[in-house]
JSON list of C-alpha atoms in Angstrom, two decimals:
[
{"chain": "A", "resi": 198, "resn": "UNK", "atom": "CA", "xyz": [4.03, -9.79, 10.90]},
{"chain": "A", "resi": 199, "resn": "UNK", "atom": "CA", "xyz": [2.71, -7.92, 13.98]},
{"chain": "A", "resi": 200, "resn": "UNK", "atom": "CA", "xyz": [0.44, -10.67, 15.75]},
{"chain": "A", "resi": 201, "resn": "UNK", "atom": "CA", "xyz": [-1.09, -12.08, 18.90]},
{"chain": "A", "resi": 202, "resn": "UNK", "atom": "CA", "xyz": [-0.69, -15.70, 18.87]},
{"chain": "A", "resi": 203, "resn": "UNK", "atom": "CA", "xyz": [-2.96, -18.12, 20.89]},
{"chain": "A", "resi": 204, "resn": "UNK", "atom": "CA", "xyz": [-2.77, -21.91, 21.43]},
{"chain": "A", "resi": 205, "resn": "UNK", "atom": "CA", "xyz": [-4.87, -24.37, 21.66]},
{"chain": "A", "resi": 206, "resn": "UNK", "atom": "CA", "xyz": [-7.09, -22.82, 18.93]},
{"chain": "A", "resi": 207, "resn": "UNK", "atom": "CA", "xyz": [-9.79, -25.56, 20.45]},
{"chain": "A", "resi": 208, "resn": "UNK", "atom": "CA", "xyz": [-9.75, -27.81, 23.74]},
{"chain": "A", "resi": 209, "resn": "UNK", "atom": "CA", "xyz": [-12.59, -29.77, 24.95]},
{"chain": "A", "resi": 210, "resn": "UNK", "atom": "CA", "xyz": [-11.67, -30.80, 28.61]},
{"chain": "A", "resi": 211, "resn": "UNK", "atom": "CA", "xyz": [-13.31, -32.24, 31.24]},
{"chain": "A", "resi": 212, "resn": "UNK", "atom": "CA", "xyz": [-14.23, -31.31, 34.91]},
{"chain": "A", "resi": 213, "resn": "UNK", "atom": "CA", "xyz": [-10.88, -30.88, 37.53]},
{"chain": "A", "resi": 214, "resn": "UNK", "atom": "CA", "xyz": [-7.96, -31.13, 34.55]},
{"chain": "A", "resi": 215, "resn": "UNK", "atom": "CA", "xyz": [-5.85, -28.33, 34.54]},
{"chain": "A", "resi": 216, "resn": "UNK", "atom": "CA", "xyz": [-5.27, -26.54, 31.73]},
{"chain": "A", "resi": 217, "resn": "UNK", "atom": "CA", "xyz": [-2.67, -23.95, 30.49]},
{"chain": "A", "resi": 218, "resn": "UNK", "atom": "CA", "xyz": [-3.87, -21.60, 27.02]},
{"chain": "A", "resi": 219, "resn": "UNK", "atom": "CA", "xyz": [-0.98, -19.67, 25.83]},
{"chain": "A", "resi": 220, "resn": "UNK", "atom": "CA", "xyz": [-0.64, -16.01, 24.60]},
{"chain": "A", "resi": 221, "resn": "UNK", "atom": "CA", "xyz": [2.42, -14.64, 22.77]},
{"chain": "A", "resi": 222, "resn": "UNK", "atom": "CA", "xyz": [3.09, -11.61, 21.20]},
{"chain": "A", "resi": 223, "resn": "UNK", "atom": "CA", "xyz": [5.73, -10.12, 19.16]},
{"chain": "A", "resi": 224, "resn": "UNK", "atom": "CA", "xyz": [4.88, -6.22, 19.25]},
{"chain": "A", "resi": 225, "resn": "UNK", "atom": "CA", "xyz": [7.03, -5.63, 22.41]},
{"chain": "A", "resi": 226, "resn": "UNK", "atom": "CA", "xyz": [3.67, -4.42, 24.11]},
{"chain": "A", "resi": 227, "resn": "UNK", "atom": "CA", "xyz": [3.89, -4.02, 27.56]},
{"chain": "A", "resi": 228, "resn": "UNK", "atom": "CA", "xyz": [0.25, -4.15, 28.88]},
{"chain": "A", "resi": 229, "resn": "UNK", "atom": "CA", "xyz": [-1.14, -7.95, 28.08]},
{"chain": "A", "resi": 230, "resn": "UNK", "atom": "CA", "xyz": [-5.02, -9.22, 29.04]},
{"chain": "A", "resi": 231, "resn": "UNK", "atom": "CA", "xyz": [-7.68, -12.14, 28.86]},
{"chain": "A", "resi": 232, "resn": "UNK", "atom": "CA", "xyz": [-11.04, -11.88, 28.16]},
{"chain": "A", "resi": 233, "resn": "UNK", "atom": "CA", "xyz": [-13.51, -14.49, 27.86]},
{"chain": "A", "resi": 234, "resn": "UNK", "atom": "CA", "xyz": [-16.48, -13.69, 25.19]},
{"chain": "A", "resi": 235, "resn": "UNK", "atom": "CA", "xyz": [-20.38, -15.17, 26.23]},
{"chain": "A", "resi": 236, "resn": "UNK", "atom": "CA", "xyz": [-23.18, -14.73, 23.95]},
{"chain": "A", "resi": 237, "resn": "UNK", "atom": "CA", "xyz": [-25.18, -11.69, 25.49]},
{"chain": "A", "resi": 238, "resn": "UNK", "atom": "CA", "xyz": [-22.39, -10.68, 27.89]},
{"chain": "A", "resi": 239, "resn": "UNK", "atom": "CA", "xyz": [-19.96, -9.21, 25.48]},
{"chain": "A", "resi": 240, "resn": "UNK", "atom": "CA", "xyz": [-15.81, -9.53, 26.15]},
{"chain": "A", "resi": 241, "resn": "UNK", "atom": "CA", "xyz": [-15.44, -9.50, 29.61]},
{"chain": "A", "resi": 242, "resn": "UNK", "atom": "CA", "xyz": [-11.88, -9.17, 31.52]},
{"chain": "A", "resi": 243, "resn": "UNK", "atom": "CA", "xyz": [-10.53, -12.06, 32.86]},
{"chain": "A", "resi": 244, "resn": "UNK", "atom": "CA", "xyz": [-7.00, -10.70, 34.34]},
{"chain": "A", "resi": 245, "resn": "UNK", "atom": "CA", "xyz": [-4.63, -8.24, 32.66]},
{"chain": "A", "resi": 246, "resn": "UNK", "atom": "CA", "xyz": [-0.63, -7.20, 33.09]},
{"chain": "A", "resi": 247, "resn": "UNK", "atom": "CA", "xyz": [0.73, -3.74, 32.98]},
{"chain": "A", "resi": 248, "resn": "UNK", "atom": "CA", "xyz": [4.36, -5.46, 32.83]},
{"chain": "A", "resi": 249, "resn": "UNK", "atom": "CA", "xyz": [6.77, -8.25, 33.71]},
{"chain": "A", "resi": 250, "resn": "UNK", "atom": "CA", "xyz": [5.61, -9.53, 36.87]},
{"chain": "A", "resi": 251, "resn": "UNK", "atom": "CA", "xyz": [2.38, -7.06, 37.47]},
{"chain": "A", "resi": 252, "resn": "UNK", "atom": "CA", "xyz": [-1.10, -8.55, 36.97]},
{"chain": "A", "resi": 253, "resn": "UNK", "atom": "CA", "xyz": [-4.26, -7.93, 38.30]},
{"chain": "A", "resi": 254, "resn": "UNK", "atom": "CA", "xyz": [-7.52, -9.31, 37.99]},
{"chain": "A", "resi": 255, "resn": "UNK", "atom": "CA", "xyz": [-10.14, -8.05, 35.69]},
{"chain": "A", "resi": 256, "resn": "UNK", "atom": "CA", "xyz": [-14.40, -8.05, 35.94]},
{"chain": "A", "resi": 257, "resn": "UNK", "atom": "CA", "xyz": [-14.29, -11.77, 36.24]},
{"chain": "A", "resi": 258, "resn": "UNK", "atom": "CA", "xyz": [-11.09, -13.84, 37.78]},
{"chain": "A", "resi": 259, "resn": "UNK", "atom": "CA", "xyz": [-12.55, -16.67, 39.69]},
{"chain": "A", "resi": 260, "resn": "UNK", "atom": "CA", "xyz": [-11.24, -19.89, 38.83]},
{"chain": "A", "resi": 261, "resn": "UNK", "atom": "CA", "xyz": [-8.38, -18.38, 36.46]},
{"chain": "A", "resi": 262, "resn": "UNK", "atom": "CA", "xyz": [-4.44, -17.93, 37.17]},
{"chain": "A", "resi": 263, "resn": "UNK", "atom": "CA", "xyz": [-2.28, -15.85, 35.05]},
{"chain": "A", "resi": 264, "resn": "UNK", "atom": "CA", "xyz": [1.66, -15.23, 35.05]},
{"chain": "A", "resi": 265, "resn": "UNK", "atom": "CA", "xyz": [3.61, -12.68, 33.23]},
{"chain": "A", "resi": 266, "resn": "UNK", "atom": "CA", "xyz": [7.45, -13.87, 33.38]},
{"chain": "A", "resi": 267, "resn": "UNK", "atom": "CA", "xyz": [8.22, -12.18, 30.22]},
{"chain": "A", "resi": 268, "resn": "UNK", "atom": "CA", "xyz": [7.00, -9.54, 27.89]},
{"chain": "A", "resi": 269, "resn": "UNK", "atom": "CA", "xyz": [5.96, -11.55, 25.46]},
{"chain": "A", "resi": 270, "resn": "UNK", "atom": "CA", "xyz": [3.86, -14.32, 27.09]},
{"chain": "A", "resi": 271, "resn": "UNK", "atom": "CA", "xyz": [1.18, -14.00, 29.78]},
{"chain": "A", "resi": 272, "resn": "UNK", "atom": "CA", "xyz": [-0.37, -17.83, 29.94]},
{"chain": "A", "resi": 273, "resn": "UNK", "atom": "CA", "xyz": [-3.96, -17.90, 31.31]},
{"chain": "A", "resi": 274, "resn": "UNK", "atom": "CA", "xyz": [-4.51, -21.07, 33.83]},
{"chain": "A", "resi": 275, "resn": "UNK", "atom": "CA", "xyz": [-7.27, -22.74, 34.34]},
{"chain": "A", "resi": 276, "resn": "UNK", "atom": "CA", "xyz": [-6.31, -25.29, 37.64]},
{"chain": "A", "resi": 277, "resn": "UNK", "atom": "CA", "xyz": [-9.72, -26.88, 38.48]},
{"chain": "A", "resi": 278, "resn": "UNK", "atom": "CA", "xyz": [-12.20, -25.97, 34.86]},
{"chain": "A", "resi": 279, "resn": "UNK", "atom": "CA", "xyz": [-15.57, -26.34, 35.10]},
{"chain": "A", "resi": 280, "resn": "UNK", "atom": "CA", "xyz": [-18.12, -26.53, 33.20]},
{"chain": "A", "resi": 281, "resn": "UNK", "atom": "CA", "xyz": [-19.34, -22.84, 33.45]},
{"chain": "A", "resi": 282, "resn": "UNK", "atom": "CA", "xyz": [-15.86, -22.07, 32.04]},
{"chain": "A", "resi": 283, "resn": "UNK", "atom": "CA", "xyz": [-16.93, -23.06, 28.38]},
{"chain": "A", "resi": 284, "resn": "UNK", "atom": "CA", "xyz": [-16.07, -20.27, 26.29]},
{"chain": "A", "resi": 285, "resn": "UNK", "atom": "CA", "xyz": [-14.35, -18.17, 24.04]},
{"chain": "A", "resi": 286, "resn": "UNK", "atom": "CA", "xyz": [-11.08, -16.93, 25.09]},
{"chain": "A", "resi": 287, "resn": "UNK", "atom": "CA", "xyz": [-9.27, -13.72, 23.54]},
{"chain": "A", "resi": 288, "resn": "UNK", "atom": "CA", "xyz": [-5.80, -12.63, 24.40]},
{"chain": "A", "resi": 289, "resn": "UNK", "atom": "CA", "xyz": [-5.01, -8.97, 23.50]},
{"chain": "A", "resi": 290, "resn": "UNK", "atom": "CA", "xyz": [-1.63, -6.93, 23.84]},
{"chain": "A", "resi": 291, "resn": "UNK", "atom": "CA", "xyz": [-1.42, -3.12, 23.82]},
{"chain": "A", "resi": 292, "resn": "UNK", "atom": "CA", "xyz": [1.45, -0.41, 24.18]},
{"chain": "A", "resi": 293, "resn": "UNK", "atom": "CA", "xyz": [-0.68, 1.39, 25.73]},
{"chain": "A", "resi": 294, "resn": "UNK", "atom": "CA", "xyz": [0.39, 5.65, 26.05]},
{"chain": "A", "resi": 295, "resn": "UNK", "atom": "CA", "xyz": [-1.95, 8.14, 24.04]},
{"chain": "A", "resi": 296, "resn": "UNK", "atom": "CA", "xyz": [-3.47, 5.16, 21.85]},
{"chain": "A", "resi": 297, "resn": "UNK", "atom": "CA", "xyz": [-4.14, 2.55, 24.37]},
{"chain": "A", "resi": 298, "resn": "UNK", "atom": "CA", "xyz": [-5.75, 0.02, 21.68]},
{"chain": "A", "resi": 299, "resn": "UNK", "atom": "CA", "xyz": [-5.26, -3.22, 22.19]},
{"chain": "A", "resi": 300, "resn": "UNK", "atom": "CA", "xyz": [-4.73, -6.32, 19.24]},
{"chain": "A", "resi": 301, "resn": "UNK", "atom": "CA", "xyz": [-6.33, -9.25, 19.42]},
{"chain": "A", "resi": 302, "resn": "UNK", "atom": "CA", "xyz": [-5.23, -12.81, 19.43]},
{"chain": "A", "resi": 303, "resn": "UNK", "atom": "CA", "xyz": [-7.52, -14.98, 17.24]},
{"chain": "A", "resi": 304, "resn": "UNK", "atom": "CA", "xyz": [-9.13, -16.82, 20.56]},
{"chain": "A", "resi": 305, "resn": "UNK", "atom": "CA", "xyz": [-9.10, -20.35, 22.04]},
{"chain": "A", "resi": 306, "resn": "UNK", "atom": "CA", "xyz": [-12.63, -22.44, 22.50]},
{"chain": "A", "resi": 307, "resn": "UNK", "atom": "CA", "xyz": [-12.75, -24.24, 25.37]},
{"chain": "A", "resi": 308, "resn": "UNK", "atom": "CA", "xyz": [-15.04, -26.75, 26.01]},
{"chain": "A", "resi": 309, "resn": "UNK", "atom": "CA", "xyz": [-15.35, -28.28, 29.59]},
{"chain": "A", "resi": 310, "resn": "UNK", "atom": "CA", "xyz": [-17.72, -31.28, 30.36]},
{"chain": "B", "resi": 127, "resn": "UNK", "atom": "CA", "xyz": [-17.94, -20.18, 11.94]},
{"chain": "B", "resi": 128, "resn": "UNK", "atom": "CA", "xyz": [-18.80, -18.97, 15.73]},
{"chain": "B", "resi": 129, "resn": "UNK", "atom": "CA", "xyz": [-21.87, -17.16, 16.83]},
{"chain": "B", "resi": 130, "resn": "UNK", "atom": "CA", "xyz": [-20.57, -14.41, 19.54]},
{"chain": "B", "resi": 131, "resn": "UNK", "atom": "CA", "xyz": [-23.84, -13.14, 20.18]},
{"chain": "B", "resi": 132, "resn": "UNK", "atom": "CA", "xyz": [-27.08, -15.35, 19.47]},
{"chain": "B", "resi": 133, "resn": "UNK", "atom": "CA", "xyz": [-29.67, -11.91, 20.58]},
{"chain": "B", "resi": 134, "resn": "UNK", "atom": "CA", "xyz": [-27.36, -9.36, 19.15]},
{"chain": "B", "resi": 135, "resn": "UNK", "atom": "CA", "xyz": [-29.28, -6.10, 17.83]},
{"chain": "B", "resi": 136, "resn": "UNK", "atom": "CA", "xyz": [-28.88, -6.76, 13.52]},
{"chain": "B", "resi": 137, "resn": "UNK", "atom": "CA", "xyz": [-28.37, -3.89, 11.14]},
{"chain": "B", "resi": 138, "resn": "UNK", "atom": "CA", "xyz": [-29.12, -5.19, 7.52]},
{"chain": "B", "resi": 139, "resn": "UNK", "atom": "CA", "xyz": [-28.00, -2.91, 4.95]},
{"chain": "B", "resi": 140, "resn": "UNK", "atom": "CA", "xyz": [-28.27, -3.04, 0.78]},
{"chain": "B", "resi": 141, "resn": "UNK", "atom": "CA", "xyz": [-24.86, -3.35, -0.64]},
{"chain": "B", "resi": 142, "resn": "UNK", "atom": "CA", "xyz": [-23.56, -0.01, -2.02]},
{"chain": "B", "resi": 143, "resn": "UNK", "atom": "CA", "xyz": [-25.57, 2.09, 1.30]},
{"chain": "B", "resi": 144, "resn": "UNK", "atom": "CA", "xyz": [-24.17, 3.89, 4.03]},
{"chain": "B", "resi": 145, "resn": "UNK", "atom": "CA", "xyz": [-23.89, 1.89, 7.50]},
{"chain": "B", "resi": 146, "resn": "UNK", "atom": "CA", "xyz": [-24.52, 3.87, 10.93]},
{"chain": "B", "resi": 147, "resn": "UNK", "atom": "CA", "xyz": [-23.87, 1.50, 13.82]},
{"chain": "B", "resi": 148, "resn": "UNK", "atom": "CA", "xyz": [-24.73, 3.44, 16.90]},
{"chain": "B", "resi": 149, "resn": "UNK", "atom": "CA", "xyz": [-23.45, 2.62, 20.64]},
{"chain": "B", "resi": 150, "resn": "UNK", "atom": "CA", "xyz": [-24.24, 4.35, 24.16]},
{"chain": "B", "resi": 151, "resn": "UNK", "atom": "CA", "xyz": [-21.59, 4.34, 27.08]},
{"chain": "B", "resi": 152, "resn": "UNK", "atom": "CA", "xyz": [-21.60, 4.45, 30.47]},
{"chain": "B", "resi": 153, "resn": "UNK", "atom": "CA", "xyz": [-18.81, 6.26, 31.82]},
{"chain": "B", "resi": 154, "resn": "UNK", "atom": "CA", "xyz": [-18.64, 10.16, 31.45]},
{"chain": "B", "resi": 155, "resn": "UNK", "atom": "CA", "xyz": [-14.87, 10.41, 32.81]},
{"chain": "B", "resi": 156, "resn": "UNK", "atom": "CA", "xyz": [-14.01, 7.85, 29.41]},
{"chain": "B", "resi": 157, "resn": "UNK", "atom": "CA", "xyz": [-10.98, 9.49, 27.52]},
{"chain": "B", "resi": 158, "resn": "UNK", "atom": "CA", "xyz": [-10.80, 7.05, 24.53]},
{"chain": "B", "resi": 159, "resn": "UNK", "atom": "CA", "xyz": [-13.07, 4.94, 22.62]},
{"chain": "B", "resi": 160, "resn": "UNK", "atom": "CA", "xyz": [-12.87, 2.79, 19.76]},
{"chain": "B", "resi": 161, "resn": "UNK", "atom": "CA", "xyz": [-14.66, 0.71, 17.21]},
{"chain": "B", "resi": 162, "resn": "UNK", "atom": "CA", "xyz": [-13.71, -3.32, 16.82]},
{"chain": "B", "resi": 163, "resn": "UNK", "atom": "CA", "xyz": [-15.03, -5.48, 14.04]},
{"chain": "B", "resi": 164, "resn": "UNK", "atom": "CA", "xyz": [-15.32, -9.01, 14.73]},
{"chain": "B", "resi": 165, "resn": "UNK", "atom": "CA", "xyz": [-15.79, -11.75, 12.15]},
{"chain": "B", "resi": 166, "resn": "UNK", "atom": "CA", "xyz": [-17.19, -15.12, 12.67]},
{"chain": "B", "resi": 167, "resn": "UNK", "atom": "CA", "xyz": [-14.29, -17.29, 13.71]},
{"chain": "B", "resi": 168, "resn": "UNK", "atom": "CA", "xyz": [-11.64, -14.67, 14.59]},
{"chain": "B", "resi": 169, "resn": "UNK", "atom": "CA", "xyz": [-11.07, -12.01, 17.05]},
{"chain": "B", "resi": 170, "resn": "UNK", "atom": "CA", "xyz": [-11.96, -8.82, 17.33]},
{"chain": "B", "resi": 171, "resn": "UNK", "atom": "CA", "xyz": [-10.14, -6.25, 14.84]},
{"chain": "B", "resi": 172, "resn": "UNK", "atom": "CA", "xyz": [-9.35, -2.70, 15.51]},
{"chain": "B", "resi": 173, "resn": "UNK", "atom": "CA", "xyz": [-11.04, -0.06, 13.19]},
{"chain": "B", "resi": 174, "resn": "UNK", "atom": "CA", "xyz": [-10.87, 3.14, 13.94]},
{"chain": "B", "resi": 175, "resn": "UNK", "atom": "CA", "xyz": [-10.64, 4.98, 17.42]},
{"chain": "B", "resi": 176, "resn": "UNK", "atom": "CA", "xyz": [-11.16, 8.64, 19.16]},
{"chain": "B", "resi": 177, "resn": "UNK", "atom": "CA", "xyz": [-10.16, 10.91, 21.95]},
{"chain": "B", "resi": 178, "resn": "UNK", "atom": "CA", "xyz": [-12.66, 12.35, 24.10]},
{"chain": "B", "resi": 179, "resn": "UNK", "atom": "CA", "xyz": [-11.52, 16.16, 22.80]},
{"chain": "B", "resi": 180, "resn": "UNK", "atom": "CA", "xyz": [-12.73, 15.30, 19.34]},
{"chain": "B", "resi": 181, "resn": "UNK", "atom": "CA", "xyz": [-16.37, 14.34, 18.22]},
{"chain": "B", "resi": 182, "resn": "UNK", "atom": "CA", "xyz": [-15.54, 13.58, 15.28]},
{"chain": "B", "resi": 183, "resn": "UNK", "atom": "CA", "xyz": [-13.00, 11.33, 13.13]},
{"chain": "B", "resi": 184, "resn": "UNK", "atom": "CA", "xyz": [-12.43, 9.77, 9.53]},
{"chain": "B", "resi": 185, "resn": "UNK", "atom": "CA", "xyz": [-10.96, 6.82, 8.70]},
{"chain": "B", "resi": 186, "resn": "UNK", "atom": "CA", "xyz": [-10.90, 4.89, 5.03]},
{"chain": "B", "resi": 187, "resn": "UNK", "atom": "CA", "xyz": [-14.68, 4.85, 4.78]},
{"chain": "B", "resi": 188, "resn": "UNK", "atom": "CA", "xyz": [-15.46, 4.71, 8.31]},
{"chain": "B", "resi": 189, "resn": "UNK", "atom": "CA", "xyz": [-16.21, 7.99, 10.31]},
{"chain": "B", "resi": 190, "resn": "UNK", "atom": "CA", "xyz": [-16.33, 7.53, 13.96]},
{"chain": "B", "resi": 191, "resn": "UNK", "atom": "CA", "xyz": [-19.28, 10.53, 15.69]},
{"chain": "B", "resi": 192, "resn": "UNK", "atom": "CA", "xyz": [-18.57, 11.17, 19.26]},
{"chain": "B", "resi": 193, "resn": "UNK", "atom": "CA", "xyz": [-21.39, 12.75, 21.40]},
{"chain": "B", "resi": 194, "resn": "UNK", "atom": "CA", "xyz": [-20.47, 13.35, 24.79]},
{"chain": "B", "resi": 195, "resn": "UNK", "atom": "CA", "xyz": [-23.85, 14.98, 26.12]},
{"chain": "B", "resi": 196, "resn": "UNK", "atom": "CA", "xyz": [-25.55, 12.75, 25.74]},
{"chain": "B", "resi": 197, "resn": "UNK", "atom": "CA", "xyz": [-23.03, 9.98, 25.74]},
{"chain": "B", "resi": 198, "resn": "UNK", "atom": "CA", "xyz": [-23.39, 8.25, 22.39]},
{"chain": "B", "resi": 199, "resn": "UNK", "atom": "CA", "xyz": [-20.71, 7.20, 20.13]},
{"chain": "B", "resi": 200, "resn": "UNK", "atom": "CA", "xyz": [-21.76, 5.97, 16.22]},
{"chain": "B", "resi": 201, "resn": "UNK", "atom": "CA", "xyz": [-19.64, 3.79, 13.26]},
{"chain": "B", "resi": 202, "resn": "UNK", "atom": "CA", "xyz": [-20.35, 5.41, 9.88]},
{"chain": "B", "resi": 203, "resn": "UNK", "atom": "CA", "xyz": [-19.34, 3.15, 6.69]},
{"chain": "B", "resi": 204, "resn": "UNK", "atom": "CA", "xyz": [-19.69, 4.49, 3.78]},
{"chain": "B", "resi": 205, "resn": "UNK", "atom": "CA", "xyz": [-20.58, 2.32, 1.13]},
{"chain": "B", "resi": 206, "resn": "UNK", "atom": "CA", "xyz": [-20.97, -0.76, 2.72]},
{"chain": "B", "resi": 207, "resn": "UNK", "atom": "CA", "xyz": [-19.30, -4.03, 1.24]},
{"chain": "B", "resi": 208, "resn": "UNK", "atom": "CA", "xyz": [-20.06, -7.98, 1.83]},
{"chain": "B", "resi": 209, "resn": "UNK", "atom": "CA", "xyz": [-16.75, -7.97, 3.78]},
{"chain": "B", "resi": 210, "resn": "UNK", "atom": "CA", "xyz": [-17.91, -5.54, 6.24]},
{"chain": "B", "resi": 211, "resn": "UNK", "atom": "CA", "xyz": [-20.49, -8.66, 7.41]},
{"chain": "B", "resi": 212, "resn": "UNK", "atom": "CA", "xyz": [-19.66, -8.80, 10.72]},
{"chain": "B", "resi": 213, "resn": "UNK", "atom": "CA", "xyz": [-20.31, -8.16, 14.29]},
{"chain": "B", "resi": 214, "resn": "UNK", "atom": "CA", "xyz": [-19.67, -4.50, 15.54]},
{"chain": "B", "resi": 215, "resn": "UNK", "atom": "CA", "xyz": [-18.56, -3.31, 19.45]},
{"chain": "B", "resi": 216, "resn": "UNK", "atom": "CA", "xyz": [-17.76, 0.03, 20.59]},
{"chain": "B", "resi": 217, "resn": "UNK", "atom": "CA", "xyz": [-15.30, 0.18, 23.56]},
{"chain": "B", "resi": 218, "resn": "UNK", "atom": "CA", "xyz": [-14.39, 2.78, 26.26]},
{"chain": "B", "resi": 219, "resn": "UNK", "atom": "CA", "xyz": [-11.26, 3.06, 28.12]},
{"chain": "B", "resi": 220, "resn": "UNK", "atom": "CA", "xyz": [-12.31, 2.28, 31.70]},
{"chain": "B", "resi": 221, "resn": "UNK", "atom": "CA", "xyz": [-8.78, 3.13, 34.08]},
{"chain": "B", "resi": 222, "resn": "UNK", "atom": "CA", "xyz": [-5.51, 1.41, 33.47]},
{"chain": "B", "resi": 223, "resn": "UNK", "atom": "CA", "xyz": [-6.04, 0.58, 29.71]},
{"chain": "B", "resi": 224, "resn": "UNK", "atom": "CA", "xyz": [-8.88, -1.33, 30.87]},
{"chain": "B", "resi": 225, "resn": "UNK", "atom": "CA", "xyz": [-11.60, -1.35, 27.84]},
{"chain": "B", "resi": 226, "resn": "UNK", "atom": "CA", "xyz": [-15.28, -1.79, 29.15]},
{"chain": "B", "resi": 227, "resn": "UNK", "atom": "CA", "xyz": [-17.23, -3.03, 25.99]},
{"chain": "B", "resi": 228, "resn": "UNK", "atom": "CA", "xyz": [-20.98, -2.98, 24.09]},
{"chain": "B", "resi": 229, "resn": "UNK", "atom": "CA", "xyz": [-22.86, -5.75, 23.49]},
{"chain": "B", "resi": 230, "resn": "UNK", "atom": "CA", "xyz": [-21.93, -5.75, 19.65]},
{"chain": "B", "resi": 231, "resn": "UNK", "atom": "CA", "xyz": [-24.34, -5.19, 16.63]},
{"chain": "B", "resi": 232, "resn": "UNK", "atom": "CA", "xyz": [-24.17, -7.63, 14.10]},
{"chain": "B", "resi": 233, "resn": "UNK", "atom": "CA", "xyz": [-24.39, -5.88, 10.85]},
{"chain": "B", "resi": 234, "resn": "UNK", "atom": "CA", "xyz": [-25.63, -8.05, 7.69]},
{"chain": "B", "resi": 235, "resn": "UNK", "atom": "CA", "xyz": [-24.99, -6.66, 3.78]},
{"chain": "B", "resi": 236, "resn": "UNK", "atom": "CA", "xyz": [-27.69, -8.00, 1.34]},
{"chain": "B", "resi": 237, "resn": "UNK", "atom": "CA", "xyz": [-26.16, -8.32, -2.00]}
]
């Protein structure tokens, strides 16, 4: 089955731990993002990757890391979360070309005290 | 389940009536837009999408209206079910596959 898989489904952290959430997918899509999702402010871009080794950020990259080793992962790091980084967190993969839609994961909710 | 969007505009429909879910963008130079569903608890779900050279496009009982005058893109269902209970964005394709989305409506079915 065509997916986007994300993990932790739910973490509740606390100030200054670092924290890896993984993204996988196994559509051989080559263009890979993060969003985070606030009520009122919509999905908003966190980073994004073209391709192996090509990221670059999106509307709202302070205080995240990304890495895109291979196609099928792009991890989103969070080295120092704060509390302003509670949220819902949606990985999405597209092929991108004529029909650049892009699947979503089924998110990660962080919780940072 | 979640709540994505505690002021979202609602749309309550009867069971069995026609849905139009309407959405106004931004950017004139957009190419592509499309229509996500998103149910309480899981992430956003493609529906239907459309190139800027067509204004109009038909899916399994959705119809996607594209209005580039004035810049207004709409979500027809036809028919609307309890499953389609959910909460509604419209997306444009900003530059680099970059999608810059709406707010969301949620859209509520009375049985």
């Amino acid at each position: 089955e065509a997916q986007v898989t994300q993990n932790p489904r739910y973490l509740i952290t606390v100030t200054g731990k670092k924290l890896t959430v993984t993204c996988s997918q196994n559509m051989n899509h080559e263009y890979m993002s993060w969003y985070r999702q606030d009520p009122g402010l919509g999905l908003r871009q966190i980073y994004y990757s073209m391709n192996v080794e090509v990221t670059d950020k999106g509307d709202v990259p302070e205080g995240y890391k990304v890495s895109r080793k291979e196609k099928r992962n792009f991890p989103l790091i969070l080295e120092s979360p704060s509390p302003n980084q509670t949220s819902l967190y949606f990985c999405a993969s597209s092929s991108g070309g004529v029909s650049p839609k892009q699947y979503f994961g089924p998110g990660t909710r962080l919780t940072v005290t | 389940g979640e709540s994505v969007g505690l002021h979202l505009p609602t749309l309550s429909v009867q069971e069995g009536d026609n849905s139009i879910i309407n959405c106004a963008y931004s950017n004139s130079a957009s190419d592509y837009f499309i229509w996500y569903k998103q149910e309480s608890g899981k992430g956003p779900q493609f529906i239907i999408d459309i190139r800027s050279n067509m204004d109009k496009r038909q899916g399994q009982r959705v119809t996607v209206l594209l209005n580039k005058t004035v810049k207004h893109l709409s979500l027809q269902i036809a028919a609307t079910q309890p499953g389609d209970s959910a909460v509604y964005f419209c997306a444009q394709e900003d530059s680099s596959y970059k999608l810059i989305f709406g707010s969301g409506t949620r859209l509520l079915v009375r049985p």
